[in-house]
Amino acid sequence: MYSVCVSTPERLIEATRELLWERGYVGTSPKAILQRAGAGQGSMYHHFTGKPDLALAAIRRTAEEMRATAEAVLGGPGSPYERVEAYLRRERDVLRGCPVGRLTMDPDVVASDELRAPVDETLDWLRERLAAVVEEGRERGEFAPGLDGEEIAATIVATVQGGYVLARASGSTAAFDTGVRGLLSLLAPRSPAGDSPTPTKA
C-alpha cells in the first residue's frame, strides 16, 4: 500500500504496473488495483475511464522507465562494447522477468492495438538504439566489419528476453547469466593485432 502523500492517480498507476507484472492483464482486477493502491472504491473511475485506460497509463509508464534505464547505459560513457556490456550486465530482477517483455505474452495486451502499441514501440526503439551502438563500434573498428547492427541488436534483445524466460522456468538466474556471457564473448573486441578477442570482465 502506498503513502497517502502520493496522489491517487499515481498510486493507481503504480499499483497497476506492479499487478500487470505479477499477474497479467486478466489477473489485474479493479478490486486488486484499489487494494494495492490503498484507494477508495470508485477512485479508478473518477480518474480513469476504466481498467483499459488505467492499464494503458501503467504500460506507458513502464515503457518509459525501460527506455530511460536502457538509455542511461547505452548513451553513457565507454566504448560501444562497454556500453553494450553495461546494458547486458545491469542490475535486473531476472526471476520476475521483463515488465515490458512479459506483456508480449499476455493475450489480452497483444489483442489490443492500443495496449500493445507502447510495448511494440519500446522494443523497436531498443533494437534501433542497440543497432546504432553496434554500428558505431563497427565503424570505429571495435567490432568485426562484417557485423550487421540490426541483426546484432535483434540478437541482444532476443538473448535478454529469452534469458528471462529460461531463468523463470528454472527458478535460477544461471541461464540468463550464461546467455549474457556467451553473447559478450562473441562480441568481444579484437585486439590491436586483430587475431584474438579481448577478454571480457568476469
C-alpha positions as semicolon CSV with decimal commas, in nm:
position;residue;x (nm);y (nm);z (nm)
1;M;0,000;0,000;0,000
2;Y;0,125;0,347;-0,086
3;S;0,161;0,657;0,127
4;V;-0,134;0,896;0,120
5;C;0,118;1,170;0,034
6;V;0,127;1,031;-0,321
7;S;-0,163;1,141;-0,542
8;T;-0,440;0,890;-0,604
9;P;-0,379;0,868;-0,983
10;E;-0,010;0,798;-0,917
11;R;-0,094;0,529;-0,663
12;L;-0,335;0,369;-0,908
13;I;-0,082;0,371;-1,193
14;E;0,198;0,228;-0,979
15;A;-0,029;-0,040;-0,833
16;T;-0,143;-0,138;-1,182
17;R;0,216;-0,155;-1,307
18;E;0,308;-0,397;-1,029
19;L;0,000;-0,612;-1,074
20;L;0,040;-0,635;-1,451
21;W;0,397;-0,754;-1,394
22;E;0,287;-1,008;-1,135
23;R;-0,048;-1,130;-1,267
24;G;-0,102;-1,013;-1,624
25;Y;-0,398;-0,816;-1,752
26;V;-0,677;-1,063;-1,672
27;G;-0,544;-1,123;-1,320
28;T;-0,531;-0,750;-1,251
29;S;-0,881;-0,678;-1,130
30;P;-1,010;-0,332;-1,037
31;K;-1,056;-0,457;-0,680
32;A;-0,692;-0,574;-0,662
33;I;-0,573;-0,239;-0,800
34;L;-0,773;-0,042;-0,543
35;Q;-0,647;-0,264;-0,260
36;R;-0,284;-0,236;-0,371
37;A;-0,313;0,141;-0,417
38;G;-0,495;0,194;-0,090
39;A;-0,760;0,386;-0,283
40;G;-1,130;0,408;-0,212
41;Q;-1,399;0,234;-0,412
42;G;-1,475;0,423;-0,729
43;S;-1,140;0,607;-0,735
44;M;-1,035;0,437;-1,058
45;Y;-1,343;0,560;-1,241
46;H;-1,301;0,911;-1,103
47;H;-0,953;0,947;-1,256
48;F;-0,969;0,698;-1,545
49;T;-1,243;0,581;-1,779
50;G;-1,189;0,221;-1,669
51;K;-0,939;-0,061;-1,637
52;P;-0,816;-0,043;-2,001
53;D;-0,743;0,330;-1,965
54;L;-0,556;0,278;-1,640
55;A;-0,367;-0,022;-1,782
56;L;-0,259;0,188;-2,079
57;A;-0,123;0,459;-1,847
58;A;0,062;0,192;-1,648
59;I;0,209;0,025;-1,958
60;R;0,322;0,362;-2,094
61;R;0,491;0,441;-1,763
62;T;0,668;0,104;-1,760
63;A;0,779;0,151;-2,121
64;E;0,915;0,500;-2,048
65;E;1,107;0,367;-1,749
66;M;1,258;0,085;-1,955
67;R;1,374;0,333;-2,221
68;A;1,527;0,565;-1,961
69;T;1,711;0,279;-1,791
70;A;1,848;0,148;-2,121
71;E;1,949;0,494;-2,243
72;A;2,136;0,562;-1,920
73;V;2,387;0,290;-2,012
74;L;2,369;0,289;-2,393
75;G;2,419;0,664;-2,404
76;G;2,666;0,668;-2,117
77;P;3,045;0,671;-2,109
78;G;3,267;0,399;-2,251
79;S;3,332;0,230;-2,581
80;P;3,044;0,077;-2,778
81;Y;3,133;-0,269;-2,646
82;E;3,146;-0,140;-2,288
83;R;2,805;0,023;-2,326
84;V;2,652;-0,297;-2,467
85;E;2,816;-0,489;-2,183
86;A;2,678;-0,240;-1,929
87;Y;2,331;-0,287;-2,075
88;L;2,354;-0,667;-2,060
89;R;2,505;-0,675;-1,711
90;R;2,293;-0,404;-1,549
91;E;2,105;-0,499;-1,235
92;R;1,776;-0,674;-1,314
93;D;1,510;-0,867;-1,127
94;V;1,569;-1,162;-1,359
95;L;1,332;-1,408;-1,193
96;R;1,041;-1,164;-1,219
97;G;1,107;-1,123;-1,589
98;C;1,100;-0,811;-1,802
99;P;0,797;-0,593;-1,719
100;V;0,766;-0,497;-2,086
101;G;0,867;-0,829;-2,240
102;R;0,615;-1,022;-2,028
103;L;0,336;-0,809;-2,174
104;T;0,410;-0,957;-2,517
105;M;0,296;-1,294;-2,378
106;D;-0,029;-1,154;-2,239
107;P;-0,305;-1,241;-2,490
108;D;-0,526;-0,953;-2,379
109;V;-0,249;-0,699;-2,430
110;V;-0,148;-0,847;-2,765
111;A;-0,510;-0,846;-2,882
112;S;-0,545;-0,473;-2,813
113;D;-0,377;-0,240;-3,062
114;E;-0,385;0,040;-2,805
115;L;-0,231;-0,159;-2,518
116;R;0,024;-0,328;-2,744
117;A;0,144;-0,003;-2,907
118;P;0,376;0,120;-2,626
119;V;0,521;-0,231;-2,595
120;D;0,599;-0,257;-2,968
121;E;0,732;0,100;-2,980
122;T;0,966;0,038;-2,687
123;L;1,110;-0,285;-2,824
124;D;1,153;-0,121;-3,166
125;W;1,329;0,173;-3,002
126;L;1,558;-0,062;-2,807
127;R;1,659;-0,254;-3,119
128;E;1,729;0,071;-3,307
129;R;1,931;0,213;-3,016
130;L;2,139;-0,102;-2,982
131;A;2,191;-0,117;-3,360
132;A;2,327;0,239;-3,355
133;V;2,577;0,148;-3,081
134;V;2,688;-0,164;-3,268
135;E;2,730;0,033;-3,593
136;E;2,936;0,292;-3,406
137;G;3,162;0,016;-3,278
138;R;3,193;-0,138;-3,623
139;E;3,285;0,195;-3,781
140;R;3,549;0,250;-3,512
141;G;3,696;-0,093;-3,577
142;E;3,596;-0,227;-3,237
143;F;3,360;-0,486;-3,383
144;A;3,418;-0,708;-3,683
145;P;3,348;-0,523;-4,010
146;G;3,103;-0,791;-4,123
147;L;2,865;-0,743;-3,829
148;D;2,520;-0,608;-3,912
149;G;2,397;-0,365;-3,648
150;E;2,030;-0,454;-3,683
151;E;2,097;-0,827;-3,667
152;I;2,319;-0,795;-3,360
153;A;2,066;-0,569;-3,191
154;A;1,792;-0,827;-3,253
155;T;2,022;-1,095;-3,110
156;I;2,088;-0,888;-2,798
157;V;1,717;-0,831;-2,736
158;A;1,641;-1,200;-2,802
159;T;1,917;-1,307;-2,562
160;V;1,784;-1,085;-2,284
161;Q;1,416;-1,172;-2,331
162;G;1,488;-1,541;-2,382
163;G;1,715;-1,537;-2,080
164;Y;1,432;-1,407;-1,866
165;V;1,205;-1,690;-1,981
166;L;1,466;-1,961;-1,919
167;A;1,555;-1,817;-1,579
168;R;1,192;-1,810;-1,469
169;A;1,138;-2,165;-1,597
170;S;1,435;-2,298;-1,399
171;G;1,396;-2,074;-1,095
172;S;1,758;-1,967;-1,133
173;T;1,941;-1,674;-1,292
174;A;2,207;-1,912;-1,428
175;A;2,051;-1,943;-1,774
176;F;2,028;-1,565;-1,811
177;D;2,386;-1,512;-1,694
178;T;2,518;-1,786;-1,925
179;G;2,346;-1,632;-2,226
180;V;2,489;-1,290;-2,146
181;R;2,842;-1,428;-2,107
182;G;2,815;-1,620;-2,433
183;L;2,692;-1,319;-2,629
184;L;2,961;-1,093;-2,485
185;S;3,231;-1,345;-2,575
186;L;3,107;-1,342;-2,936
187;L;3,106;-0,960;-2,944
188;A;3,437;-0,916;-2,762
189;P;3,652;-0,659;-2,946
190;R;3,953;-0,778;-3,134
191;S;4,298;-0,694;-3,004
192;P;4,503;-0,438;-3,200
193;A;4,669;-0,728;-3,381
194;G;4,325;-0,842;-3,490
195;D;4,390;-1,205;-3,413
196;S;4,233;-1,265;-3,073
197;P;3,942;-1,126;-2,875
198;T;3,991;-0,901;-2,577
199;P;3,885;-1,091;-2,264
200;T;3,553;-0,987;-2,110
201;K;3,507;-0,897;-1,747
202;A;3,419;-1,177;-1,508
